[in-house]
Every structure is written in structure tokens, then in C-alpha cells.
Coordinates of C-alpha atoms in Angstrom, one line a residue:
Chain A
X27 CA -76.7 77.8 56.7
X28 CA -74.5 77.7 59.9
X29 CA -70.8 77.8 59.7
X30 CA -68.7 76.2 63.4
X31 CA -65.5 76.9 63.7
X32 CA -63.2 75.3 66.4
X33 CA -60.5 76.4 67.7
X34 CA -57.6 74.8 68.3
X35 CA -57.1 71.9 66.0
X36 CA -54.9 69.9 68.8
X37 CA -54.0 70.8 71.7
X38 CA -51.5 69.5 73.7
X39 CA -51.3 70.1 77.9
X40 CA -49.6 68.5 81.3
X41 CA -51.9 66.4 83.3
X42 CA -53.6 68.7 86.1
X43 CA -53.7 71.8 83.6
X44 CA -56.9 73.0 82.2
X45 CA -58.0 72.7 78.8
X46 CA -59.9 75.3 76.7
X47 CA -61.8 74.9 73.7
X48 CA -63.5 77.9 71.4
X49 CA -65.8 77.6 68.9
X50 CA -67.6 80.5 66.7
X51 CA -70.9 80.1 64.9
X52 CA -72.7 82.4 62.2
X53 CA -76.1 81.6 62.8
X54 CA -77.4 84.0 65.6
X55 CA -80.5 82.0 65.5
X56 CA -78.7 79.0 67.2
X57 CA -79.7 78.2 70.2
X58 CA -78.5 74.6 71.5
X59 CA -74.8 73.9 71.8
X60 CA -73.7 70.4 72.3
X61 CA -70.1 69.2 73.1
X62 CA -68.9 65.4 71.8
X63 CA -65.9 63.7 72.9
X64 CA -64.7 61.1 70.7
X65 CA -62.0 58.4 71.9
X66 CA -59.9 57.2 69.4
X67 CA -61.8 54.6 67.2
X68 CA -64.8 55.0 69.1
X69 CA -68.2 56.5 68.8
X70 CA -69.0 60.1 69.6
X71 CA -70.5 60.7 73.1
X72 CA -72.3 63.7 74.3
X73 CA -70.3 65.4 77.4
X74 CA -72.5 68.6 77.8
X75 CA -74.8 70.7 76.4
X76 CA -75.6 74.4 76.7
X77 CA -78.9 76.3 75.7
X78 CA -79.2 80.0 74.3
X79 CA -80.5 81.1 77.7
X80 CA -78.0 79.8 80.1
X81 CA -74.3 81.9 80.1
X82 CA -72.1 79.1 82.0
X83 CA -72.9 75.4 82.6
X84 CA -70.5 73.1 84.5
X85 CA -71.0 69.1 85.7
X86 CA -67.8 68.7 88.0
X87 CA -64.6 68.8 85.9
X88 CA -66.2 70.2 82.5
X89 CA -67.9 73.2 81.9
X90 CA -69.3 75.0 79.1
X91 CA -69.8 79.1 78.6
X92 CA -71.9 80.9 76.0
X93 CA -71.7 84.5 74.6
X94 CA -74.8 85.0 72.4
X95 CA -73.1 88.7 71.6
X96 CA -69.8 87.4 70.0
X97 CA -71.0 84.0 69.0
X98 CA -68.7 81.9 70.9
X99 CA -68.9 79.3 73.0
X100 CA -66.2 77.4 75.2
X101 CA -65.4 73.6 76.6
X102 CA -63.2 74.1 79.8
X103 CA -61.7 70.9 81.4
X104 CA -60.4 71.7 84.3
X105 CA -57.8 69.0 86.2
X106 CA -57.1 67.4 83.0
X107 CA -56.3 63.6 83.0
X108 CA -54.8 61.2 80.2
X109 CA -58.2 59.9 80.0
X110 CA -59.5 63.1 78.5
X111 CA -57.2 62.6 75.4
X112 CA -59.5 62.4 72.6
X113 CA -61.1 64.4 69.6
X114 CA -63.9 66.9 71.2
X115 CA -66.0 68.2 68.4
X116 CA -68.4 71.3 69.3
X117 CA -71.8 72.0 67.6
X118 CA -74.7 74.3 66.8
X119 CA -77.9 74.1 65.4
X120 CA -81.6 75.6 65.8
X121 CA -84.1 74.4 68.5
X122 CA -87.5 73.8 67.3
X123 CA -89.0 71.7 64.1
X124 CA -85.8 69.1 63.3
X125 CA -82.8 69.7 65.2
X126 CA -79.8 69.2 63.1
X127 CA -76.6 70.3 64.3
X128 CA -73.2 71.1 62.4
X129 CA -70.1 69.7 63.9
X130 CA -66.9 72.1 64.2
X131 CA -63.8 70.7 62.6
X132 CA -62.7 68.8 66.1
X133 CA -59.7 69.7 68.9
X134 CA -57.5 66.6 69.3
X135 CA -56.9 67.3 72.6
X136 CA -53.5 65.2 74.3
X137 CA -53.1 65.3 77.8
X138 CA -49.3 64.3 78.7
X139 CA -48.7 62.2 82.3
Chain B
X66 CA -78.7 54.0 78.3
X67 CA -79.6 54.2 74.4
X68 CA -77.4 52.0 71.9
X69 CA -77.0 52.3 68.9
X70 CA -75.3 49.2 66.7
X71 CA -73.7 49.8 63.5
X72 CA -72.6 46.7 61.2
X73 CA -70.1 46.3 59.9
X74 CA -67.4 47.7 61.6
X75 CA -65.1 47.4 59.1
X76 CA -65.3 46.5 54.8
X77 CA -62.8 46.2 52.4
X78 CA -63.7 45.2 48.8
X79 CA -63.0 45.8 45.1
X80 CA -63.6 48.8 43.3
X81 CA -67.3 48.3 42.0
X82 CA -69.0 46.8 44.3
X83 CA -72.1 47.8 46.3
X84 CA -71.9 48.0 50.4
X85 CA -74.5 48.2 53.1
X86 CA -74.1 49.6 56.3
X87 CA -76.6 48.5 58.7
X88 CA -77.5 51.4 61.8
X89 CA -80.0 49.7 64.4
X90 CA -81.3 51.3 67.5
X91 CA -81.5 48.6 70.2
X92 CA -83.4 50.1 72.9
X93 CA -85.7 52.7 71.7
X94 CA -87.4 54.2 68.8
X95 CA -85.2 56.0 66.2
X96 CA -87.5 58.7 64.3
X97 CA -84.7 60.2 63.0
X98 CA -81.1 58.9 61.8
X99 CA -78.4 60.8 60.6
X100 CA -75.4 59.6 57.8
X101 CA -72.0 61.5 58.6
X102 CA -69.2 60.6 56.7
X103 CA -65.6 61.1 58.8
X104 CA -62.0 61.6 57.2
X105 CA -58.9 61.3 58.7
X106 CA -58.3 64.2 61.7
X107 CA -61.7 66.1 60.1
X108 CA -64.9 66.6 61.7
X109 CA -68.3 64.8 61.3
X110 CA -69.8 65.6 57.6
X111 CA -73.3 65.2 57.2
X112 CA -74.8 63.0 54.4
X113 CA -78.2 62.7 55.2
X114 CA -80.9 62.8 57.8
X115 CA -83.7 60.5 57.2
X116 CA -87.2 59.9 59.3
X117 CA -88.9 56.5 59.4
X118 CA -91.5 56.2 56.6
X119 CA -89.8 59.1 54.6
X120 CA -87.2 59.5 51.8
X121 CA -83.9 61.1 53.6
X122 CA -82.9 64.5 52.9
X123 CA -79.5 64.7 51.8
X124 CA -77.0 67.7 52.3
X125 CA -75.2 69.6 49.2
X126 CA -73.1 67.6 47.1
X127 CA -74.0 64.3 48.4
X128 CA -75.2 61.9 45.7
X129 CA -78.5 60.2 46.4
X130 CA -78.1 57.8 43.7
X131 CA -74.7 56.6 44.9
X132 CA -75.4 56.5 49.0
X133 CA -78.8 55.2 49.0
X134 CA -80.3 55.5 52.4
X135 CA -83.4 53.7 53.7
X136 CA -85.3 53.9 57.2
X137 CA -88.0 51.5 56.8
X138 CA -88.7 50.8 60.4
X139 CA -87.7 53.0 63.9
X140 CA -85.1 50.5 64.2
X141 CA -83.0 49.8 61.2
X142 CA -81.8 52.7 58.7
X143 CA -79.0 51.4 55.7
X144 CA -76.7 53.1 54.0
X145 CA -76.1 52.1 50.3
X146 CA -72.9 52.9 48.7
X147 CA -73.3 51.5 45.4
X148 CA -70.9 50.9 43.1
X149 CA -68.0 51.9 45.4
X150 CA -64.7 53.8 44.3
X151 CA -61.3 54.3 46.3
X152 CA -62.9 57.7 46.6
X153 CA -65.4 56.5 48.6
X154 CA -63.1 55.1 51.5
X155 CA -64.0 56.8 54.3
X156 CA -65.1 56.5 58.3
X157 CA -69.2 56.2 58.2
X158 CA -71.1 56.7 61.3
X159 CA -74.6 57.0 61.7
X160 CA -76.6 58.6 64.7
X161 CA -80.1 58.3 65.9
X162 CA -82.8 59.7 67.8
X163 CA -86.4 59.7 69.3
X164 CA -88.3 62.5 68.2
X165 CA -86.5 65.5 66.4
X166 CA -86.1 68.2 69.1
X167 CA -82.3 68.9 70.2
X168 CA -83.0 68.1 73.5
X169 CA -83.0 64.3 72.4
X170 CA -80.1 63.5 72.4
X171 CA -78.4 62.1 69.1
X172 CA -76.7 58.1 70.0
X173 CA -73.7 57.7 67.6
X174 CA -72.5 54.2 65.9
X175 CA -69.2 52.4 66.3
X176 CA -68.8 53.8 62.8
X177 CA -68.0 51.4 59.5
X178 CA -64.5 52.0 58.5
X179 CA -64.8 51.4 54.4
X180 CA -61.8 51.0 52.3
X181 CA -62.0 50.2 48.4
X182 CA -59.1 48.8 46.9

């Protein structure tokens, strides 16, 4: 089955640096790569999402990159705020039949005033 | 946007006894729910996935005759853990969605924050 690993486990910046987040996967049959971000005693929320066709996706602070080759894939939060503070948790699976994605182990990311 | 309401938020009971976790979809049709179970500063585990009308599939190592998991309607899936241990304290959160490609998007829970004493 697929194996995620995330990269770092915490993560700790100023406010107005940028963030980065790796993650490795072992299936090369993956294809769909969703990021959750996951407030302290809350629920998991999608963020952004990134397909097997598409190297780089970004939606205005956030973006995502892809390298089919290595099996990586990146969150970048650029501009970070305190409000990003939170568990991010990256995922893979394969598209096609019953999507069912495992979770890496989670980056609790701290963003310092 | 799509909710997702888990019940209860939070259980504490004596070693032995039986809990249900409700997981409802308030605003559209769940054809698939998922079981993870959370520890402290760890990621989501997967229990089980389950699809209306169907028994749920559970993952490796995760006992179908102590989390019993129903989805009798699109709306309302239940977790079972019978007979609960201190073992068995944990973070559960369920997930659903319409349809089963990953382009539908998977709602989480609240979660149900379980802790046998």
C-alpha cells in the first residue's frame, strides 16, 4: 500500500516568513494530493489540492508543487500569519474506483507574532 | 458548504462499557464515510471506510468485532466501540463524502474525544 511521509514534525517561524512543508510517497501510481489544515481541537479542512498532471498550484498565499520523478510534494505558505498555526497533514492516494487517501504524520506548524 | 456533525464531542465512561459515535451528513448525501482514529501529535489512522447499504471495510489490525461500524442510510454512519478499554481512549473523527472519486472532497467531523477510566 502507500507509505506518506511528512517532513517536518513542527515547525516553528516569525510572522511574514514562509513556511515549507515536504512530503514523500511510495506509490508512483498516486495521482491526487490533498493538503488539510487542522486548528487545534477542530476538524480537518481541505486547503488545496494538486493532481498528477499539474507541477505547481497556488490560491493567493498557499501553494502546492508536485515532482512525479522524486515523489515529493510541497505546501508553501508564503506571508505566514499566527492564524496559520495549526497541524497541516499532507496526503496521497489513487484516482479512480474509491479514493482513499493516507494521511502523512502532520507538521505542527507555529507561527510567532 | 457541506457539514458534517459528529455526536458526541466528548465521552468519558467506565472501563466496559459500549459507546456510539454518531457521524451525520447534514446537507448532502454521504456514499462513503471514513473512521480515523487520532492520538496525541500523530496523524489521522484509518479504521474503516464504509458505503451506504454495505458492510465497511476495515484497515489491518483494526478489530471489526470491537469498533462496529454501520451506514444504514446516506446520512448517519455509527461507530461502535464495544466493550471499551483505557486502550481505547483516543480522538475519533469521521469523514464523509458523495460519491467515491477524490475529487469529492472528504467533510471531517468535530471528532469525539473518548476517554475510559
Amino acid at each position: 500500500g502507500e507509505n506518506v511521509e511528512q517532513h517536518p514534525s513542527t515547525l516553528s517561524v516569525q510572522e511574514g516568513d514562509s513556511a515549507v512543508i515536504k512530503c514523500t510517497y511510495s506509490d508512483s501510481a498516486s495521482n491526487y494530493f490533498p493538503w488539510y489544515k487542522q486548528e487545534l481541537g477542530k476538524r480537518p479542512q481541505l486547503i488545496i489540492d494538486i493532481r498528477s498532471n499539474v507541477g505547481e498550484k497556488k490560491d493567493q498565499r498557499i501553494a502546492v508543487t508536485l515532482n512525479k520523478t522524486a515523489k515529493h510534494f510541497s505546501l508553501h505558505i508564503t506571508e505566514t500569519q499566527p492564524e496559520d498555526s495549526a497541524v497541516y497533514f499532507c496526503a496521497a492516494g489513487i484516482a479512480g474506483g474509491s479514493y482513499i487517501p493516507t494521511f502523512g504524520r502532520g507538521t505542527s506548524l507555529i507561527v510567532h507574532p | 458548504g457541506a457539514v458534517v456533525s459528529q455526536h458526541p464531542s466528548w465521552v468519558i465512561c467506565k472501563s466496559g462499557t459500549s459507546v456510539k459515535i454518531e457521524c451525520r451528513s447534514l446537507d448532502f448525501q454521504a456514499t462513503t464515510m471514513f473512521w480515523y482514529r487520532q492520538f496525541p501529535k500523530q496523524s489521522l489512522m484509518l479504521m474503516a471506510t464504509s458505503n451506504e447499504g454495505s458492510k465497511a471495510t476495515y484497515e489491518q489490525g483494526v478489530e471489526k468485532d470491537k469498533f462496529l461500524i454501520n451506514h444504514a442510510s446516506l446520512t448517519l454512519s455509527t461507530l461502535t466501540v464495544t466493550s471499551a478499554h483505557p486502550e481505547d481512549s483516543s480522538f475519533y473523527i469521521c469523514s464523509a463524502r458523495s460519491g467515491t472519486a477524490e475529487n469529492q472532497p472528504q467533510h471531517f467531523g468535530d471528532g469525539t474525544r473518548l476517554s475510559i477510566l
